[in-house]
Amino acid sequence: MSGFDVHSADTARRHGLAIGASLILSVVLLAGLLISRFSEGNAAEPARDEFAPSLSVLAADTATAESEAFTHSVFNENAVFAGGCVACPAERQAITVTVPSGGTLAGVLNAAGAPSNDVNRAVYALDPVYSVRHLRAGQEMTVYLETPALRQISAGTEDGTRLAGFSFRPESDRTITVARQADGGFRARELVASLEREIVRAQGTINSSLYVDALAAGATDRIVVELAGVLGYAIDFQRSIQPGDQFDVVFERFVSSSGDVVRTGDIVYVEFAGRGEPLEYFLYDPGDGPGYYNGDGESAERFLMATPINGARLSSHFGMRRHPVLGYNRMHRGTDFAAPRGTPIYAAGNGVVIRANRFGSFGNYVRIRHSNGYETAYAHLNGFASGIQAGTRVRQGQTIGYVGTTGRSTGPHLHYEVLLNGNQVNPMSLDLPTGRTLEAGELPAFQAERDRIIAIRDGASDAAATSRIPAARLVAQGETTHGAQ
Protein backbone atom coordinates (compact mmCIF):
# COMPACT_ATOMS: atom_id res chain seq x y z
CA MET A 1 0.00 0.00 0.00
CA SER A 2 1.32 3.42 -0.95
CA GLY A 3 1.83 6.27 1.52
CA PHE A 4 -1.24 8.15 0.12
CA ASP A 5 -3.99 8.49 2.76
CA VAL A 6 -7.42 8.82 1.14
CA HIS A 7 -9.08 9.94 4.37
CA SER A 8 -6.56 12.74 4.92
CA ALA A 9 -6.94 13.91 1.32
CA ASP A 10 -10.72 14.17 1.66
CA THR A 11 -10.37 16.16 4.84
CA ALA A 12 -7.93 18.59 3.20
CA ARG A 13 -10.19 18.96 0.20
CA ARG A 14 -13.17 19.88 2.44
CA HIS A 15 -11.09 22.46 4.29
CA GLY A 16 -9.99 24.02 0.99
CA LEU A 17 -13.52 24.25 -0.32
CA ALA A 18 -14.70 25.91 2.90
CA ILE A 19 -11.92 28.49 2.77
CA GLY A 20 -12.66 29.21 -0.90
CA ALA A 21 -16.35 29.63 -0.24
CA SER A 22 -15.63 32.02 2.59
CA LEU A 23 -13.37 34.12 0.37
CA ILE A 24 -15.98 34.27 -2.38
CA LEU A 25 -18.70 35.27 0.09
CA SER A 26 -16.48 38.03 1.51
CA VAL A 27 -15.82 39.38 -1.96
CA VAL A 28 -19.54 39.41 -2.77
CA LEU A 29 -20.43 41.18 0.47
CA LEU A 30 -17.70 43.76 -0.03
CA ALA A 31 -18.85 44.44 -3.58
CA GLY A 32 -22.43 44.82 -2.41
CA LEU A 33 -21.39 47.27 0.28
CA LEU A 34 -19.42 49.39 -2.18
CA ILE A 35 -22.29 49.43 -4.66
CA SER A 36 -24.70 50.44 -1.89
CA ARG A 37 -22.50 53.31 -0.75
CA PHE A 38 -21.96 54.47 -4.31
CA SER A 39 -25.72 54.48 -4.94
CA GLU A 40 -26.38 56.38 -1.72
CA GLY A 41 -23.82 59.01 -2.71
CA ASN A 42 -25.39 59.47 -6.14
CA ALA A 43 -28.89 59.60 -4.65
CA ALA A 44 -27.89 62.26 -2.10
CA GLU A 45 -26.07 64.42 -4.60
CA PRO A 46 -29.13 66.18 -6.14
CA ALA A 47 -30.35 67.18 -2.67
CA ARG A 48 -27.40 69.50 -2.33
CA ASP A 49 -28.70 71.57 -5.21
CA GLU A 50 -31.97 72.00 -3.34
CA PHE A 51 -30.34 72.73 0.03
CA ALA A 52 -31.67 75.74 1.91
CA PRO A 53 -31.36 76.48 5.62
CA SER A 54 -34.42 76.99 7.79
CA LEU A 55 -35.69 80.49 7.12
CA SER A 56 -36.53 80.88 10.78
CA VAL A 57 -32.84 80.40 11.48
CA LEU A 58 -31.84 82.82 8.73
CA ALA A 59 -34.06 85.51 10.19
CA ALA A 60 -32.76 85.09 13.72
CA ASP A 61 -31.37 88.24 15.27
CA THR A 62 -28.47 86.35 16.88
CA ALA A 63 -25.45 87.08 14.71
CA THR A 64 -23.73 83.76 15.46
CA ALA A 65 -26.74 81.64 14.53
CA GLU A 66 -27.28 83.61 11.32
CA SER A 67 -23.61 83.31 10.39
CA GLU A 68 -23.66 79.55 10.92
CA ALA A 69 -26.86 79.19 8.90
CA PHE A 70 -25.54 81.16 5.92
CA THR A 71 -22.20 79.35 6.08
CA HIS A 72 -24.00 76.02 6.00
CA SER A 73 -26.20 77.21 3.14
CA VAL A 74 -23.47 78.53 0.86
CA PHE A 75 -20.81 75.90 1.53
CA ASN A 76 -23.22 72.97 1.13
CA GLU A 77 -25.38 74.17 -1.73
CA ASN A 78 -22.98 72.43 -4.10
CA ALA A 79 -20.33 70.37 -2.32
CA VAL A 80 -19.11 68.65 -5.52
CA PHE A 81 -15.57 69.84 -6.08
CA ALA A 82 -13.45 69.53 -9.23
CA GLY A 83 -12.69 65.97 -10.26
CA GLY A 84 -15.97 64.56 -8.97
CA CYS A 85 -14.77 64.42 -5.35
CA VAL A 86 -17.76 64.68 -3.00
CA ALA A 87 -16.07 64.49 0.39
CA CYS A 88 -12.80 66.31 -0.28
CA PRO A 89 -11.82 68.43 2.73
CA ALA A 90 -11.70 72.19 2.21
CA GLU A 91 -10.41 75.15 4.15
CA ARG A 92 -13.39 77.47 4.56
CA GLN A 93 -13.79 80.96 5.95
CA ALA A 94 -16.58 83.51 6.35
CA ILE A 95 -15.54 87.17 6.21
CA THR A 96 -17.83 89.98 7.38
CA VAL A 97 -17.33 93.14 5.31
CA THR A 98 -18.97 96.58 5.07
CA VAL A 99 -19.53 98.42 1.80
CA PRO A 100 -17.50 101.66 1.99
CA SER A 101 -18.69 105.02 0.76
CA GLY A 102 -18.35 105.00 -3.03
CA GLY A 103 -17.51 101.29 -2.99
CA THR A 104 -18.78 98.63 -5.40
CA LEU A 105 -19.79 95.02 -4.87
CA ALA A 106 -16.96 93.80 -7.10
CA GLY A 107 -14.48 95.87 -5.13
CA VAL A 108 -15.74 94.49 -1.82
CA LEU A 109 -15.51 90.88 -3.03
CA ASN A 110 -12.02 91.44 -4.46
CA ALA A 111 -10.85 93.06 -1.23
CA ALA A 112 -12.13 90.03 0.70
CA GLY A 113 -9.86 87.77 -1.37
CA ALA A 114 -12.18 86.46 -4.09
CA PRO A 115 -10.55 85.98 -7.54
CA SER A 116 -11.74 88.31 -10.28
CA ASN A 117 -13.17 85.63 -12.57
CA ASP A 118 -15.40 84.37 -9.73
CA VAL A 119 -16.42 87.91 -8.81
CA ASN A 120 -17.59 88.71 -12.33
CA ARG A 121 -19.81 85.63 -12.55
CA ALA A 122 -21.23 86.14 -9.05
CA VAL A 123 -22.12 89.80 -9.65
CA TYR A 124 -23.75 88.89 -12.98
CA ALA A 125 -25.83 86.19 -11.25
CA LEU A 126 -27.01 88.67 -8.60
CA ASP A 127 -28.36 91.30 -11.02
CA PRO A 128 -31.77 89.71 -11.84
CA VAL A 129 -32.53 89.40 -8.10
CA TYR A 130 -30.98 92.61 -6.75
CA SER A 131 -29.52 95.53 -8.67
CA VAL A 132 -26.06 96.49 -7.44
CA ARG A 133 -27.07 100.12 -8.02
CA HIS A 134 -29.18 99.84 -4.85
CA LEU A 135 -26.23 98.72 -2.72
CA ARG A 136 -25.64 101.42 -0.13
CA ALA A 137 -22.62 102.46 1.88
CA GLY A 138 -22.63 100.80 5.29
CA GLN A 139 -24.35 97.63 4.07
CA GLU A 140 -22.91 94.61 5.86
CA MET A 141 -22.44 91.33 4.05
CA THR A 142 -20.68 88.03 4.57
CA VAL A 143 -18.29 86.71 1.94
CA TYR A 144 -17.55 82.97 1.92
CA LEU A 145 -14.25 81.65 0.56
CA GLU A 146 -13.01 78.06 0.26
CA THR A 147 -9.81 76.28 -0.74
CA PRO A 148 -10.46 72.58 -1.59
CA ALA A 149 -7.42 70.57 -0.45
CA LEU A 150 -7.40 68.25 -3.49
CA ARG A 151 -8.37 70.88 -6.04
CA GLN A 152 -5.76 71.66 -8.66
CA ILE A 153 -4.74 75.30 -8.46
CA SER A 154 -6.42 77.12 -11.32
CA ALA A 155 -4.92 79.81 -13.49
CA GLY A 156 -5.02 83.23 -11.94
CA THR A 157 -5.29 82.08 -8.30
CA GLU A 158 -1.99 81.56 -6.55
CA ASP A 159 -3.35 79.71 -3.54
CA GLY A 160 -6.36 77.95 -5.07
CA THR A 161 -8.87 80.01 -3.04
CA ARG A 162 -12.20 80.51 -4.73
CA LEU A 163 -15.45 82.33 -3.98
CA ALA A 164 -18.07 80.04 -2.47
CA GLY A 165 -20.68 82.80 -2.29
CA PHE A 166 -21.91 85.77 -0.28
CA SER A 167 -25.04 86.88 1.57
CA PHE A 168 -26.55 90.10 2.88
CA ARG A 169 -29.81 91.64 4.07
CA PRO A 170 -30.93 94.73 2.14
CA GLU A 171 -33.98 94.86 4.43
CA SER A 172 -34.77 93.35 7.81
CA ASP A 173 -37.11 90.71 6.34
CA ARG A 174 -35.31 90.13 3.03
CA THR A 175 -32.20 88.01 2.51
CA ILE A 176 -30.07 87.67 -0.64
CA THR A 177 -27.65 84.77 -1.10
CA VAL A 178 -25.37 83.95 -4.02
CA ALA A 179 -23.75 80.47 -4.04
CA ARG A 180 -21.34 78.60 -6.31
CA GLN A 181 -22.76 75.74 -8.39
CA ALA A 182 -21.14 72.42 -9.31
CA ASP A 183 -20.34 73.67 -12.81
CA GLY A 184 -18.53 76.77 -11.53
CA GLY A 185 -21.41 79.18 -12.14
CA PHE A 186 -23.33 81.02 -9.44
CA ARG A 187 -26.98 81.09 -8.42
CA ALA A 188 -28.75 83.98 -6.62
CA ARG A 189 -31.67 83.52 -4.25
CA GLU A 190 -34.05 86.00 -2.71
CA LEU A 191 -35.74 84.91 0.50
CA VAL A 192 -38.59 87.09 1.76
CA ALA A 193 -39.82 86.38 5.25
CA SER A 194 -43.48 86.35 6.21
CA LEU A 195 -43.70 87.96 9.63
CA GLU A 196 -46.57 88.16 12.09
CA ARG A 197 -48.00 91.61 12.84
CA GLU A 198 -48.72 92.50 16.44
CA ILE A 199 -50.30 95.54 18.07
CA VAL A 200 -48.57 96.29 21.37
CA ARG A 201 -48.72 98.97 24.03
CA ALA A 202 -45.89 100.76 25.84
CA GLN A 203 -46.95 102.94 28.75
CA GLY A 204 -45.26 104.30 31.83
CA THR A 205 -44.20 107.22 33.97
CA ILE A 206 -41.20 109.42 33.21
CA ASN A 207 -38.50 109.07 35.86
CA SER A 208 -35.38 109.75 33.79
CA SER A 209 -36.38 110.89 30.30
CA LEU A 210 -39.00 110.08 27.68
CA TYR A 211 -36.38 108.19 25.67
CA VAL A 212 -35.07 106.03 28.52
CA ASP A 213 -38.44 105.29 30.09
CA ALA A 214 -40.18 104.56 26.76
CA LEU A 215 -37.46 102.04 25.88
CA ALA A 216 -37.90 100.42 29.29
CA ALA A 217 -41.64 100.14 28.55
CA GLY A 218 -40.96 98.17 25.35
CA ALA A 219 -40.69 100.85 22.67
CA THR A 220 -37.81 100.84 20.18
CA ASP A 221 -35.48 103.64 19.10
CA ARG A 222 -37.54 104.20 15.96
CA ILE A 223 -40.81 104.35 17.88
CA VAL A 224 -39.40 106.88 20.35
CA VAL A 225 -38.27 109.10 17.45
CA GLU A 226 -41.72 108.80 15.83
CA LEU A 227 -43.36 109.55 19.18
CA ALA A 228 -41.27 112.68 19.56
CA GLY A 229 -42.33 113.69 16.06
CA VAL A 230 -46.03 113.38 16.92
CA LEU A 231 -45.71 115.29 20.20
CA GLY A 232 -43.06 117.73 18.98
CA TYR A 233 -45.62 120.18 17.59
CA ALA A 234 -47.10 120.82 21.04
CA ILE A 235 -44.31 119.97 23.51
CA ASP A 236 -40.98 121.60 24.13
CA PHE A 237 -38.98 118.51 25.09
CA GLN A 238 -36.26 120.59 26.69
CA ARG A 239 -38.58 122.34 29.19
CA SER A 240 -42.06 120.78 29.22
CA ILE A 241 -41.32 117.18 30.23
CA GLN A 242 -40.99 116.58 33.97
CA PRO A 243 -40.61 113.53 36.23
CA GLY A 244 -44.03 112.07 36.92
CA ASP A 245 -45.41 112.80 33.44
CA GLN A 246 -47.12 109.79 31.88
CA PHE A 247 -47.04 108.42 28.34
CA ASP A 248 -48.98 105.77 26.45
CA VAL A 249 -48.15 104.64 22.90
CA VAL A 250 -49.73 101.83 20.85
CA PHE A 251 -47.81 100.66 17.78
CA GLU A 252 -47.31 97.87 15.26
CA ARG A 253 -44.40 95.49 15.36
CA PHE A 254 -43.47 92.46 13.26
CA VAL A 255 -41.96 89.38 14.88
CA SER A 256 -40.15 86.27 13.71
CA SER A 257 -41.11 82.71 14.55
CA SER A 258 -38.99 82.88 17.71
CA GLY A 259 -40.82 86.00 18.88
CA ASP A 260 -37.95 88.38 18.15
CA VAL A 261 -38.90 91.85 16.92
CA VAL A 262 -37.67 92.23 13.33
CA ARG A 263 -39.08 95.70 12.69
CA THR A 264 -41.76 98.12 13.85
CA GLY A 265 -44.58 99.76 11.94
CA ASP A 266 -46.89 102.69 12.55
CA ILE A 267 -47.83 104.31 15.83
CA VAL A 268 -51.64 104.14 15.97
CA TYR A 269 -52.28 105.90 19.29
CA VAL A 270 -50.44 108.38 21.53
CA GLU A 271 -51.30 109.90 24.89
CA PHE A 272 -49.14 112.20 26.99
CA ALA A 273 -50.20 113.55 30.37
CA GLY A 274 -47.96 116.27 31.77
CA ARG A 275 -48.56 119.84 32.78
CA GLY A 276 -51.76 121.21 31.32
CA GLU A 277 -54.37 119.26 29.40
CA PRO A 278 -53.46 115.67 28.40
CA LEU A 279 -52.62 115.20 24.72
CA GLU A 280 -54.25 112.29 22.88
CA TYR A 281 -53.83 111.50 19.18
CA PHE A 282 -55.14 108.83 16.79
CA LEU A 283 -53.70 107.76 13.43
CA TYR A 284 -56.22 108.55 10.70
CA ASP A 285 -56.25 109.03 6.93
CA PRO A 286 -59.05 111.33 5.73
CA GLY A 287 -58.16 110.53 2.13
CA ASP A 288 -55.27 112.87 1.45
CA GLY A 289 -52.65 111.10 3.55
CA PRO A 290 -52.38 109.72 7.09
CA GLY A 291 -51.84 111.97 10.07
CA TYR A 292 -52.52 112.23 13.79
CA TYR A 293 -55.69 113.86 15.10
CA ASN A 294 -57.02 114.48 18.58
CA GLY A 295 -60.42 113.21 19.68
CA ASP A 296 -62.16 116.24 18.17
CA GLY A 297 -60.58 115.81 14.74
CA GLU A 298 -57.88 118.48 15.06
CA SER A 299 -54.48 117.68 13.57
CA ALA A 300 -51.46 117.22 15.83
CA GLU A 301 -49.43 119.14 13.28
CA ARG A 302 -49.06 122.86 13.69
CA PHE A 303 -47.95 125.60 11.37
CA LEU A 304 -44.42 125.45 12.83
CA MET A 305 -42.70 122.90 15.05
CA ALA A 306 -41.98 123.97 18.62
CA THR A 307 -38.38 122.76 18.34
CA PRO A 308 -36.76 121.88 14.98
CA ILE A 309 -34.25 119.46 16.54
CA ASN A 310 -34.43 116.28 18.64
CA GLY A 311 -32.27 115.40 21.63
CA ALA A 312 -30.97 118.93 22.18
CA ARG A 313 -30.66 121.02 25.35
CA LEU A 314 -32.11 124.52 25.50
CA SER A 315 -28.94 126.50 26.22
CA SER A 316 -30.03 130.11 25.71
CA HIS A 317 -33.47 131.77 25.72
CA PHE A 318 -34.91 134.58 23.66
CA GLY A 319 -34.26 137.99 25.32
CA MET A 320 -31.48 140.05 26.91
CA ARG A 321 -28.31 138.19 27.86
CA ARG A 322 -24.58 138.62 28.27
CA HIS A 323 -23.03 137.59 24.97
CA PRO A 324 -20.61 134.67 25.51
CA VAL A 325 -18.11 135.98 22.93
CA LEU A 326 -18.52 139.77 22.89
CA GLY A 327 -18.76 139.98 26.69
CA TYR A 328 -21.54 142.58 27.04
CA ASN A 329 -25.33 142.49 27.34
CA ARG A 330 -27.32 142.54 24.16
CA MET A 331 -30.64 141.24 22.83
CA HIS A 332 -30.64 137.57 21.87
CA ARG A 333 -33.25 137.36 19.12
CA GLY A 334 -33.47 133.59 18.90
CA THR A 335 -33.26 130.38 20.89
CA ASP A 336 -30.13 128.24 21.17
CA PHE A 337 -30.17 124.45 21.34
CA ALA A 338 -26.92 122.73 22.35
CA ALA A 339 -26.41 119.35 20.66
CA PRO A 340 -23.55 117.18 19.37
CA ARG A 341 -21.96 118.19 16.09
CA GLY A 342 -23.80 116.52 13.18
CA THR A 343 -27.22 116.32 14.89
CA PRO A 344 -29.93 116.72 12.18
CA ILE A 345 -31.82 120.02 12.00
CA TYR A 346 -35.35 120.01 10.59
CA ALA A 347 -37.42 122.53 8.67
CA ALA A 348 -39.90 123.90 11.22
CA GLY A 349 -42.62 124.10 8.57
CA ASN A 350 -43.40 123.83 4.89
CA GLY A 351 -41.80 126.57 2.82
CA VAL A 352 -39.14 127.69 0.36
CA VAL A 353 -35.45 128.13 1.16
CA ILE A 354 -34.48 131.75 0.45
CA ARG A 355 -30.89 131.50 1.69
CA ALA A 356 -28.43 128.63 2.31
CA ASN A 357 -24.85 129.89 2.50
CA ARG A 358 -22.25 131.51 4.70
CA PHE A 359 -23.67 134.59 6.47
CA GLY A 360 -21.27 136.64 8.62
CA SER A 361 -21.21 135.80 12.32
CA PHE A 362 -24.02 133.28 11.81
CA GLY A 363 -21.65 130.96 9.93
CA ASN A 364 -23.47 128.45 7.75
CA TYR A 365 -27.03 129.73 7.64
CA VAL A 366 -30.43 128.64 6.27
CA ARG A 367 -33.52 130.82 6.02
CA ILE A 368 -36.96 129.53 5.00
CA ARG A 369 -40.01 131.55 3.95
CA HIS A 370 -43.35 130.14 5.10
CA SER A 371 -46.87 131.43 4.52
CA ASN A 372 -48.70 134.20 6.43
CA GLY A 373 -45.57 136.37 6.77
CA TYR A 374 -43.51 133.85 8.77
CA GLU A 375 -39.85 132.98 8.20
CA THR A 376 -37.46 130.75 10.17
CA ALA A 377 -33.65 130.94 10.36
CA TYR A 378 -31.04 128.36 11.40
CA ALA A 379 -27.43 129.38 12.15
CA HIS A 380 -23.96 127.96 12.96
CA LEU A 381 -24.60 124.80 10.90
CA ASN A 382 -21.80 122.34 10.34
CA GLY A 383 -23.14 121.77 6.83
CA PHE A 384 -26.24 121.70 4.64
CA ALA A 385 -28.33 118.65 3.79
CA SER A 386 -28.18 117.39 0.22
CA GLY A 387 -30.15 119.57 -2.19
CA ILE A 388 -30.69 122.45 0.24
CA GLN A 389 -30.11 125.72 -1.62
CA ALA A 390 -31.94 128.92 -2.42
CA GLY A 391 -35.20 128.12 -4.20
CA THR A 392 -35.57 124.59 -2.78
CA ARG A 393 -39.06 123.78 -1.52
CA VAL A 394 -38.97 121.91 1.81
CA ARG A 395 -41.58 120.15 3.90
CA GLN A 396 -42.05 120.27 7.64
CA GLY A 397 -39.69 117.88 9.44
CA GLN A 398 -37.30 117.55 6.46
CA THR A 399 -33.59 117.58 7.35
CA ILE A 400 -32.04 120.83 6.11
CA GLY A 401 -28.66 120.78 7.84
CA TYR A 402 -26.57 119.60 10.78
CA VAL A 403 -25.48 121.12 14.07
CA GLY A 404 -22.06 122.77 14.03
CA THR A 405 -20.12 125.68 15.50
CA THR A 406 -19.39 127.87 12.48
CA GLY A 407 -19.33 131.65 12.71
CA ARG A 408 -19.25 133.42 16.09
CA SER A 409 -19.84 130.41 18.30
CA THR A 410 -18.31 128.88 21.43
CA GLY A 411 -19.50 125.32 20.82
CA PRO A 412 -21.82 123.11 18.72
CA HIS A 413 -25.38 124.42 18.84
CA LEU A 414 -28.31 125.57 16.72
CA HIS A 415 -29.34 129.22 16.83
CA TYR A 416 -33.02 129.23 15.80
CA GLU A 417 -35.10 132.28 14.93
CA VAL A 418 -38.74 132.84 13.99
CA LEU A 419 -39.57 136.06 12.13
CA LEU A 420 -43.04 137.52 11.60
CA ASN A 421 -43.21 140.21 8.92
CA GLY A 422 -39.44 140.67 9.23
CA ASN A 423 -39.26 140.97 13.02
CA GLN A 424 -37.82 138.28 15.32
CA VAL A 425 -40.34 136.85 17.80
CA ASN A 426 -39.98 134.39 20.67
CA PRO A 427 -40.54 130.92 19.13
CA MET A 428 -41.36 129.45 22.56
CA SER A 429 -44.32 131.73 23.17
CA LEU A 430 -46.03 131.51 19.79
CA ASP A 431 -49.59 130.16 19.72
CA LEU A 432 -49.66 128.70 16.23
CA PRO A 433 -52.74 127.21 14.55
CA THR A 434 -53.09 123.52 13.81
CA GLY A 435 -52.41 122.16 10.38
CA ARG A 436 -55.93 120.92 9.72
CA THR A 437 -59.29 120.36 11.37
CA LEU A 438 -61.63 117.71 9.97
CA GLU A 439 -64.86 119.09 8.56
CA ALA A 440 -68.30 118.07 9.81
CA GLY A 441 -68.84 115.62 6.96
CA GLU A 442 -65.55 113.86 7.77
CA LEU A 443 -66.17 113.43 11.49
CA PRO A 444 -68.44 110.31 11.49
CA ALA A 445 -65.81 108.19 9.71
CA PHE A 446 -63.09 109.57 11.97
CA GLN A 447 -65.10 108.91 15.13
CA ALA A 448 -65.68 105.29 14.08
CA GLU A 449 -61.93 104.83 13.52
CA ARG A 450 -61.17 106.58 16.81
CA ASP A 451 -63.43 104.18 18.71
CA ARG A 452 -61.90 101.20 16.92
CA ILE A 453 -58.39 102.31 17.93
CA ILE A 454 -59.52 102.74 21.54
CA ALA A 455 -60.74 99.14 21.52
CA ILE A 456 -57.43 98.00 20.02
CA ARG A 457 -55.53 99.98 22.66
CA ASP A 458 -57.48 98.38 25.49
CA GLY A 459 -56.79 94.89 24.14
CA ALA A 460 -53.14 95.39 23.14
CA SER A 461 -50.49 93.30 24.85
CA ASP A 462 -47.69 94.78 26.92
CA ALA A 463 -44.75 95.65 24.65
CA ALA A 464 -42.26 94.95 27.43
CA ALA A 465 -43.62 91.48 28.24
CA THR A 466 -40.93 88.83 27.81
CA SER A 467 -43.33 85.94 27.09
CA ARG A 468 -45.72 86.01 24.18
CA ILE A 469 -47.30 83.61 21.72
CA PRO A 470 -44.70 82.78 19.02
CA ALA A 471 -45.42 84.22 15.62
CA ALA A 472 -46.28 82.07 12.61
CA ARG A 473 -43.32 80.20 11.19
CA LEU A 474 -41.23 82.04 8.69
CA VAL A 475 -41.84 80.95 5.09
CA ALA A 476 -40.37 81.90 1.74
CA GLN A 477 -42.66 83.89 -0.49
CA GLY A 478 -41.98 83.18 -4.14
CA GLU A 479 -38.32 82.22 -3.81
CA THR A 480 -36.54 83.31 -6.96
CA THR A 481 -33.35 81.76 -8.30
CA HIS A 482 -31.13 82.89 -11.16
CA GLY A 483 -27.84 81.59 -12.47
CA ALA A 484 -24.92 82.77 -14.54
CA GLN A 485 -21.89 81.12 -16.07
XYZ file of C-alpha atoms in Angstrom, residues 35-201:
167
model
C -22.291 49.431 -4.663
C -24.699 50.443 -1.890
C -22.498 53.308 -0.747
C -21.955 54.471 -4.315
C -25.717 54.479 -4.940
C -26.380 56.384 -1.718
C -23.820 59.012 -2.707
C -25.388 59.467 -6.135
C -28.889 59.604 -4.650
C -27.893 62.258 -2.099
C -26.074 64.424 -4.598
C -29.128 66.177 -6.144
C -30.350 67.176 -2.668
C -27.399 69.498 -2.328
C -28.700 71.569 -5.208
C -31.968 72.001 -3.337
C -30.339 72.730 0.026
C -31.671 75.738 1.906
C -31.360 76.480 5.616
C -34.421 76.993 7.790
C -35.689 80.494 7.118
C -36.533 80.884 10.785
C -32.845 80.397 11.485
C -31.844 82.817 8.730
C -34.063 85.509 10.185
C -32.761 85.092 13.722
C -31.366 88.244 15.268
C -28.475 86.351 16.876
C -25.454 87.077 14.707
C -23.734 83.760 15.458
C -26.742 81.642 14.528
C -27.284 83.613 11.325
C -23.612 83.314 10.391
C -23.662 79.546 10.918
C -26.859 79.187 8.897
C -25.537 81.155 5.918
C -22.197 79.350 6.077
C -23.997 76.021 6.002
C -26.201 77.212 3.144
C -23.465 78.531 0.862
C -20.813 75.895 1.527
C -23.216 72.969 1.133
C -25.378 74.174 -1.726
C -22.983 72.432 -4.102
C -20.330 70.368 -2.322
C -19.113 68.654 -5.518
C -15.570 69.837 -6.081
C -13.452 69.527 -9.225
C -12.694 65.969 -10.256
C -15.973 64.561 -8.972
C -14.772 64.424 -5.347
C -17.760 64.684 -3.001
C -16.068 64.491 0.390
C -12.804 66.306 -0.282
C -11.823 68.429 2.729
C -11.696 72.194 2.212
C -10.409 75.155 4.149
C -13.388 77.471 4.565
C -13.793 80.964 5.946
C -16.582 83.509 6.347
C -15.541 87.168 6.209
C -17.828 89.982 7.375
C -17.334 93.140 5.307
C -18.967 96.576 5.067
C -19.529 98.420 1.805
C -17.496 101.655 1.988
C -18.691 105.023 0.756
C -18.349 105.001 -3.027
C -17.507 101.290 -2.994
C -18.775 98.629 -5.397
C -19.785 95.021 -4.871
C -16.964 93.802 -7.102
C -14.478 95.866 -5.134
C -15.740 94.485 -1.821
C -15.514 90.882 -3.027
C -12.021 91.435 -4.457
C -10.854 93.060 -1.235
C -12.128 90.034 0.700
C -9.861 87.769 -1.367
C -12.178 86.462 -4.089
C -10.555 85.978 -7.545
C -11.740 88.314 -10.280
C -13.168 85.633 -12.565
C -15.405 84.365 -9.725
C -16.425 87.909 -8.813
C -17.592 88.715 -12.331
C -19.814 85.625 -12.547
C -21.229 86.142 -9.050
C -22.116 89.804 -9.655
C -23.753 88.895 -12.975
C -25.828 86.192 -11.246
C -27.013 88.673 -8.602
C -28.358 91.297 -11.018
C -31.772 89.705 -11.838
C -32.529 89.401 -8.104
C -30.982 92.613 -6.748
C -29.516 95.530 -8.673
C -26.061 96.489 -7.442
C -27.074 100.118 -8.020
C -29.177 99.838 -4.849
C -26.230 98.719 -2.723
C -25.643 101.417 -0.132
C -22.623 102.455 1.879
C -22.629 100.800 5.289
C -24.354 97.629 4.067
C -22.911 94.612 5.862
C -22.440 91.332 4.046
C -20.675 88.034 4.574
C -18.285 86.707 1.938
C -17.554 82.971 1.916
C -14.249 81.645 0.558
C -13.007 78.062 0.257
C -9.812 76.275 -0.743
C -10.457 72.575 -1.591
C -7.419 70.571 -0.451
C -7.402 68.246 -3.487
C -8.374 70.878 -6.045
C -5.763 71.658 -8.661
C -4.742 75.301 -8.463
C -6.416 77.122 -11.324
C -4.917 79.808 -13.490
C -5.023 83.229 -11.942
C -5.290 82.081 -8.301
C -1.987 81.561 -6.548
C -3.353 79.708 -3.538
C -6.364 77.946 -5.073
C -8.867 80.006 -3.035
C -12.198 80.509 -4.728
C -15.446 82.331 -3.983
C -18.074 80.039 -2.474
C -20.682 82.805 -2.294
C -21.907 85.774 -0.276
C -25.035 86.879 1.571
C -26.555 90.103 2.885
C -29.814 91.640 4.073
C -30.928 94.725 2.143
C -33.976 94.862 4.426
C -34.775 93.349 7.815
C -37.114 90.712 6.337
C -35.314 90.132 3.034
C -32.200 88.012 2.514
C -30.068 87.675 -0.637
C -27.655 84.768 -1.101
C -25.367 83.947 -4.023
C -23.749 80.475 -4.044
C -21.340 78.598 -6.306
C -22.757 75.738 -8.392
C -21.142 72.424 -9.308
C -20.344 73.671 -12.814
C -18.527 76.774 -11.529
C -21.406 79.180 -12.136
C -23.335 81.018 -9.436
C -26.984 81.094 -8.422
C -28.746 83.978 -6.618
C -31.666 83.518 -4.254
C -34.051 86.002 -2.710
C -35.735 84.910 0.499
C -38.594 87.087 1.759
C -39.823 86.377 5.251
C -43.484 86.351 6.206
C -43.700 87.963 9.635
C -46.566 88.164 12.089
C -47.997 91.615 12.836
C -48.718 92.496 16.444
C -50.303 95.541 18.071
C -48.565 96.289 21.370
C -48.724 98.972 24.033
